[in-house]
Coordinates of C-alpha atoms and ligand atoms in Angstrom, one line a residue:
X4 CA -14.6 -6.9 -14.7
X5 CA -15.6 -10.2 -13.1
X6 CA -14.3 -10.0 -9.6
X7 CA -14.3 -13.3 -7.6
X8 CA -14.3 -13.2 -3.8
X9 CA -11.1 -14.5 -2.3
X10 CA -12.3 -14.5 1.2
X11 CA -15.4 -13.1 3.0
X12 CA -14.8 -10.4 5.6
X13 CA -17.0 -8.2 7.7
X14 CA -15.6 -4.7 6.9
X15 CA -13.8 -5.2 3.6
X16 CA -14.3 -7.0 0.3
X17 CA -11.4 -9.0 -0.9
X18 CA -11.5 -10.0 -4.6
X19 CA -9.5 -11.3 -7.5
X20 CA -9.5 -10.7 -11.2
X21 CA -6.9 -11.3 -13.9
X22 CA -3.8 -11.2 -11.7
X23 CA -5.1 -8.3 -9.5
X24 CA -6.1 -8.5 -5.9
X25 CA -8.6 -5.9 -4.9
X26 CA -9.2 -4.7 -1.3
X27 CA -12.3 -2.6 -0.8
X28 CA -13.1 -0.9 2.5
X29 CA -16.8 -1.6 2.8
X30 CA -18.1 0.9 5.4
X31 CA -19.8 3.5 3.2
X32 CA -22.1 4.4 6.1
X33 CA -19.1 6.0 7.7
X34 CA -17.4 7.2 4.6
X35 CA -15.2 4.1 4.8
X36 CA -13.6 5.0 8.1
X37 CA -11.6 2.1 9.6
X38 CA -11.8 0.5 13.0
X39 CA -9.1 -1.8 14.4
X40 CA -11.1 -4.7 12.9
X41 CA -11.2 -3.1 9.4
X42 CA -7.5 -2.7 9.6
X43 CA -6.9 -6.2 10.8
X44 CA -8.9 -7.5 7.9
X45 CA -6.9 -5.4 5.4
X46 CA -3.6 -6.7 7.0
X47 CA -4.8 -10.3 6.5
X48 CA -5.7 -9.5 2.9
X49 CA -2.4 -7.8 2.2
X50 CA -0.6 -10.9 3.7
X51 CA -2.6 -13.1 1.4
X52 CA -1.6 -10.9 -1.6
X53 CA 2.0 -11.4 -0.6
X54 CA 1.9 -15.2 -0.7
X55 CA -0.6 -15.7 -3.6
X56 CA 1.5 -16.3 -6.7
X57 CA -1.5 -15.5 -8.9
X58 CA -1.6 -11.9 -7.6
X59 CA 0.9 -9.5 -9.2
X60 CA -0.6 -6.2 -8.3
X61 CA -3.0 -5.0 -5.5
X62 CA -5.7 -2.3 -5.7
X63 CA -6.8 -0.6 -2.5
X64 CA -10.1 1.3 -2.8
X65 CA -13.3 2.2 -1.0
X66 CA -16.9 1.2 -1.6
X67 CA -19.2 3.7 -3.4
X68 CA -18.7 7.1 -5.0
X69 CA -18.3 9.1 -1.8
X70 CA -15.2 8.0 -0.1
X71 CA -11.9 6.1 -0.5
X72 CA -11.4 6.3 3.2
X73 CA -12.1 8.9 5.9
X74 CA -9.4 7.6 8.3
X75 CA -9.9 6.3 11.8
X76 CA -13.5 5.8 12.9
X77 CA -14.0 8.5 15.5
X78 CA -16.8 6.5 17.1
X79 CA -14.3 4.0 18.5
X80 CA -11.5 6.4 19.2
X81 CA -10.8 6.0 22.9
X82 CA -8.0 6.9 25.3
X83 CA -4.8 5.5 23.9
X84 CA -6.0 4.7 20.4
X85 CA -8.9 3.1 18.4
X86 CA -10.7 0.6 20.6
X87 CA -11.4 -2.8 19.1
X88 CA -14.0 -5.4 20.1
X89 CA -11.5 -6.7 22.6
X90 CA -11.6 -3.3 24.4
X91 CA -7.9 -2.7 23.7
X92 CA -6.9 0.7 22.2
X93 CA -4.5 0.5 19.3
X94 CA -3.2 2.2 16.2
X95 CA -2.8 -0.9 13.9
X96 CA -3.1 1.2 10.8
X97 CA 0.6 1.9 11.1
X98 CA 1.2 -1.9 10.7
X99 CA -0.9 -1.8 7.6
X100 CA 1.1 1.1 6.2
X101 CA 4.3 -0.9 6.7
X102 CA 2.7 -4.0 5.0
X103 CA 1.8 -1.8 1.9
X104 CA 5.3 -0.4 1.8
X105 CA 7.1 -3.7 2.0
X106 CA 4.7 -5.8 -0.1
X107 CA 7.0 -6.9 -3.0
X108 CA 4.3 -6.1 -5.5
X109 CA 2.9 -2.7 -6.6
X110 CA -0.1 -1.4 -4.6
X111 CA -2.4 1.1 -6.4
X112 CA -4.7 3.4 -4.5
X113 CA -7.9 3.7 -6.6
X114 CA -9.2 6.9 -5.0
X115 CA -13.0 7.0 -5.6
X116 CA -13.9 9.9 -3.3
X117 CA -12.7 11.5 0.0
X118 CA -9.2 10.4 1.0
X119 CA -9.1 12.2 4.4
X120 CA -7.0 11.8 7.6
X121 CA -5.7 8.3 8.0
X122 CA -7.4 7.5 4.7
X123 CA -5.3 10.1 3.0
X124 CA -2.2 8.5 4.5
X125 CA -3.2 5.1 3.1
X126 CA -3.2 6.5 -0.5
X127 CA 0.1 8.3 0.3
X128 CA 1.8 5.0 1.2
X129 CA 0.5 3.2 -1.9
X130 CA 2.9 3.0 -4.8
X131 CA 0.6 4.7 -7.3
X132 CA -2.6 6.7 -6.9
X133 CA -5.3 7.0 -9.6
X134 CA -8.2 9.3 -8.6
X135 CA -11.7 10.0 -9.9
X136 CA -12.6 13.6 -10.6
X137 CA -14.8 13.7 -7.5
X138 CA -12.0 12.7 -5.2
X139 CA -11.0 15.1 -2.4
X140 CA -7.8 14.9 -0.5
X141 CA -6.7 16.3 2.9
X142 CA -5.4 15.7 6.4
X143 CA -7.5 16.6 9.5
X144 CA -5.4 15.5 12.4
X145 CA -4.7 18.9 14.0
X146 CA -8.4 19.6 13.8
X147 CA -9.6 16.4 15.4
X148 CA -6.8 15.7 17.9
X149 CA -4.5 13.5 15.9
X150 CA -1.5 13.4 13.6
X151 CA 0.7 11.0 11.6
X152 CA 4.2 12.2 11.8
X153 CA 5.5 9.1 10.1
X154 CA 4.9 8.1 6.5
X155 CA 1.9 10.5 6.6
X156 CA 4.2 13.4 6.9
X157 CA 7.7 12.6 5.7
X158 CA 6.7 10.4 2.8
X159 CA 4.0 13.0 1.8
X160 CA 6.7 15.7 1.8
X161 CA 8.7 13.5 -0.7
X162 CA 5.7 13.7 -3.0
X163 CA 4.7 17.4 -2.6
X164 CA 7.7 19.1 -1.0
X165 CA 8.1 20.4 2.5
X166 CA 6.2 23.6 2.2
X167 CA 3.1 22.0 0.7
X168 CA 3.2 19.1 3.2
X169 CA 3.3 21.6 6.1
X170 CA 0.4 23.5 4.5
X171 CA -1.6 20.3 4.1
X172 CA -1.0 19.4 7.8
X173 CA -1.1 22.8 9.5
X174 CA -4.2 24.2 7.7
X175 CA -6.2 20.9 7.2
X176 CA -7.7 22.2 3.9
X177 CA -9.3 20.0 1.3
X178 CA -7.8 19.7 -2.2
X179 CA -9.4 18.6 -5.5
X180 CA -8.1 15.6 -7.4
X181 CA -6.7 18.0 -10.0
X182 CA -4.8 19.9 -7.3
X183 CA -3.5 16.6 -5.8
X184 CA -2.3 15.6 -9.3
X185 CA -0.6 18.9 -9.9
X186 CA 1.1 18.6 -6.4
X187 CA 2.5 15.2 -7.5
X188 CA 0.7 13.0 -5.0
X189 CA -1.7 11.5 -7.6
X190 CA -0.6 9.9 -10.9
X191 CA -3.8 10.4 -12.9
X192 CA -7.3 11.8 -12.7
X193 CA -10.2 10.3 -14.7
X194 CA -14.0 10.6 -14.6
X195 CA -15.6 8.4 -11.9
X196 CA -17.1 6.0 -14.5
X197 CA -13.6 5.3 -15.9
X198 CA -11.8 4.9 -12.6
X199 CA -11.8 1.1 -12.5
X200 CA -11.0 0.6 -16.2
X201 CA -8.1 3.1 -16.0
X202 CA -6.7 1.5 -12.9
X203 CA -7.0 -2.0 -14.4
X204 CA -5.2 -0.8 -17.5
X205 CA -2.3 0.4 -15.4
X206 CA -2.3 -2.9 -13.5
X207 CA -2.3 -4.9 -16.7
X208 CA 0.7 -3.0 -18.0
X209 CA 2.6 -3.7 -14.7
X210 CA 1.6 -7.4 -14.9
X211 CA 3.4 -7.6 -18.3
X212 CA 6.6 -6.2 -16.7
X213 CA 9.2 -8.4 -14.9
X214 CA 7.9 -9.1 -11.4
X215 CA 11.5 -9.3 -10.0
X216 CA 12.4 -6.0 -11.6
X217 CA 9.3 -4.3 -10.1
X218 CA 10.2 -5.9 -6.7
X219 CA 13.7 -4.6 -6.9
X220 CA 12.8 -1.1 -8.0
X221 CA 10.1 -0.8 -5.3
X222 CA 12.7 -1.9 -2.7
X223 CA 15.3 0.5 -4.1
X224 CA 12.9 3.5 -4.0
X225 CA 11.9 2.6 -0.5
X226 CA 15.5 2.0 0.7
X227 CA 16.6 5.6 0.0
X228 CA 14.0 6.8 2.5
X229 CA 13.6 4.0 5.0
X230 CA 17.0 3.9 6.6
X231 CA 18.2 0.5 7.9
X232 CA 14.7 -1.1 7.5
X233 CA 14.8 -0.1 3.8
X234 CA 18.3 -1.3 3.3
X235 CA 17.4 -4.6 5.1
X236 CA 14.6 -5.2 2.5
X237 CA 16.7 -4.2 -0.5
X238 CA 19.6 -6.4 0.8
X239 CA 17.1 -9.2 1.4
X240 CA 16.2 -9.0 -2.3
X241 CA 19.8 -9.0 -3.3
X242 CA 20.3 -12.2 -1.2
X243 CA 17.3 -13.8 -2.9
X244 CA 19.0 -13.2 -6.3
X245 CA 22.4 -14.4 -5.0
X246 CA 20.7 -17.7 -3.8
X247 CA 19.9 -18.4 -7.5
X248 CA 23.6 -18.5 -8.4
X249 CA 25.9 -21.5 -8.5
X250 CA 28.4 -19.6 -6.4
X251 CA 25.9 -19.5 -3.5
X252 CA 25.1 -23.2 -4.0
X253 CA 28.8 -24.1 -3.8
X254 CA 29.0 -22.7 -0.3
X255 CA 26.0 -24.7 0.9
X256 CA 27.1 -27.9 -0.9
X257 CA 30.7 -27.7 0.6
X258 CA 29.3 -27.4 4.1
X259 CA 27.0 -30.4 3.7
X260 CA 29.8 -32.4 2.0
X261 CA 32.1 -31.4 4.9
X262 CA 34.8 -30.0 2.5
X263 CA 36.4 -26.6 1.9
X264 CA 34.3 -24.5 -0.6
X265 CA 36.0 -23.8 -3.9
X266 CA 34.9 -20.3 -5.0
X267 CA 38.0 -19.9 -7.3
X268 CA 36.0 -20.6 -10.5
X269 CA 33.5 -17.8 -10.0
X270 CA 34.1 -14.5 -11.8
X271 CA 35.2 -11.4 -10.0
X272 CA 33.3 -8.9 -12.1
X273 CA 34.9 -5.5 -12.7
Ligands
LIG24 C1 -14.9 12.6 5.1 C2 -15.7 13.8 5.2 C3 -15.0 15.0 4.7 C4 -17.0 13.6 4.4 O1 -17.9 14.7 4.5 P1 -19.5 14.6 4.1 O2 -20.1 15.9 4.3 O3 -19.5 14.0 2.7 O4 -20.1 13.4 5.0 P2 -20.5 13.5 6.5 O5 -21.9 13.9 6.7 O6 -19.5 14.3 7.3 O7 -20.3 11.9 6.9 C5 -21.3 11.0 6.6 C6 -21.4 10.1 7.8 O8 -20.1 9.4 8.0 C7 -19.6 9.6 9.3 C8 -20.2 11.0 9.7 O9 -20.1 11.1 11.1 C9 -21.6 10.9 9.1 O10 -22.4 10.2 10.0 P3 -23.9 10.6 10.4 O11 -23.8 12.1 10.8 O12 -24.7 10.4 9.1 O13 -24.3 9.7 11.5 N1 -18.2 9.7 9.2 C10 -17.4 10.3 8.3 N2 -16.1 10.2 8.6 C11 -16.1 9.5 9.8 C12 -15.0 9.0 10.6 N3 -13.7 9.2 10.3 N4 -15.3 8.3 11.7 C13 -16.6 8.1 12.1 N5 -17.7 8.5 11.3 C14 -17.4 9.2 10.2 C15 -16.2 14.1 6.7 O14 -17.1 13.0 7.0 C16 -15.0 14.1 7.6 O15 -14.4 15.1 7.7 N6 -14.8 13.0 8.4 C17 -13.9 12.9 9.4 C18 -12.5 12.8 8.9 C19 -11.5 12.6 10.0 O16 -11.3 13.6 10.8 N7 -10.9 11.4 10.2 C20 -10.0 11.1 11.3 C21 -8.7 11.7 11.1 S1 -7.5 11.1 12.2 C22 -7.0 9.6 11.5 O17 -7.6 9.1 10.7 C23 -5.7 9.0 11.9 C24 -4.6 9.7 12.2 O18 -4.6 11.0 12.2 C25 -3.4 9.1 12.7 C26 -3.3 7.7 12.7 C27 -4.5 7.0 12.4 C28 -5.6 7.6 12.0

């Protein structure tokens, strides 16, 4: 594939090819661990994907054949969070998780190696996960003084069930790609050399599907789990569709023309 750079960043690569935006964590020296800056760059790239009409699907991956992402960079973990260049401790990866979840386009985790700790949570929040045979999955929080009791726990449990989710978090074991697939948190496992081709094949199929339908299904699947925030997004999409109707236009027109709206001609569906 001929990937074109969308924007240059320090810690990530952000590229485009055939309707797909690809975000690659580019810190292989640290098994693609993220710092606040890495996360901020990913947030910026995700925002770009949201507004770029040429992008229909997003791939999240890591550089090299060792790691997808090994979570927060322990070298910059200070008191109160991960410390950025500004000296402020923060946990901005939670903002990134929310961006992935509410992006109205599919996000595919292309898991090319270790998906560990906060890196494991990133693949969990993606809509689909395609893994190479060498990929290894696991949480480490209770071993290294951390935990993610949000999407990293509750959404994980929706994939693998409560017992398995507790096992993953309480024991901090590592699982093979095949085991992750059997547990239901990975969609497909392929040899490393085929990972990008397979992922792009899935992306191309989704690009042939109706973008509005994908958007609505993603919002619907999220809404069941996300409480009022999920309903807000699903309802926002319903409003978007309503604005396309003549009925909604009549309300606005009547206001601007300073007359009573006439909704009588619009159908009251059974
Ligand atoms: C990922 C894993 C299992 C890979 O093991 P291996 O044996 O393939 O590599 P190695 O030698 O451990 O790592 C290579 C280099 O990368 C650094 C290592 O320190 C090592 O550096 P040198 O010794 O060569 O100098 N490295 C790897 N992961 C790093 C990290 N996360 N931060 C900084 N440097 C890292 C193995 O490396 C591993 O277990 N890594 C740590 C995984 C981990 O515990 N991550 C943090 C979990 S907490 C979290 O991410 C989190 C959260 O729980 C809640 C919210 C937000 C974040």
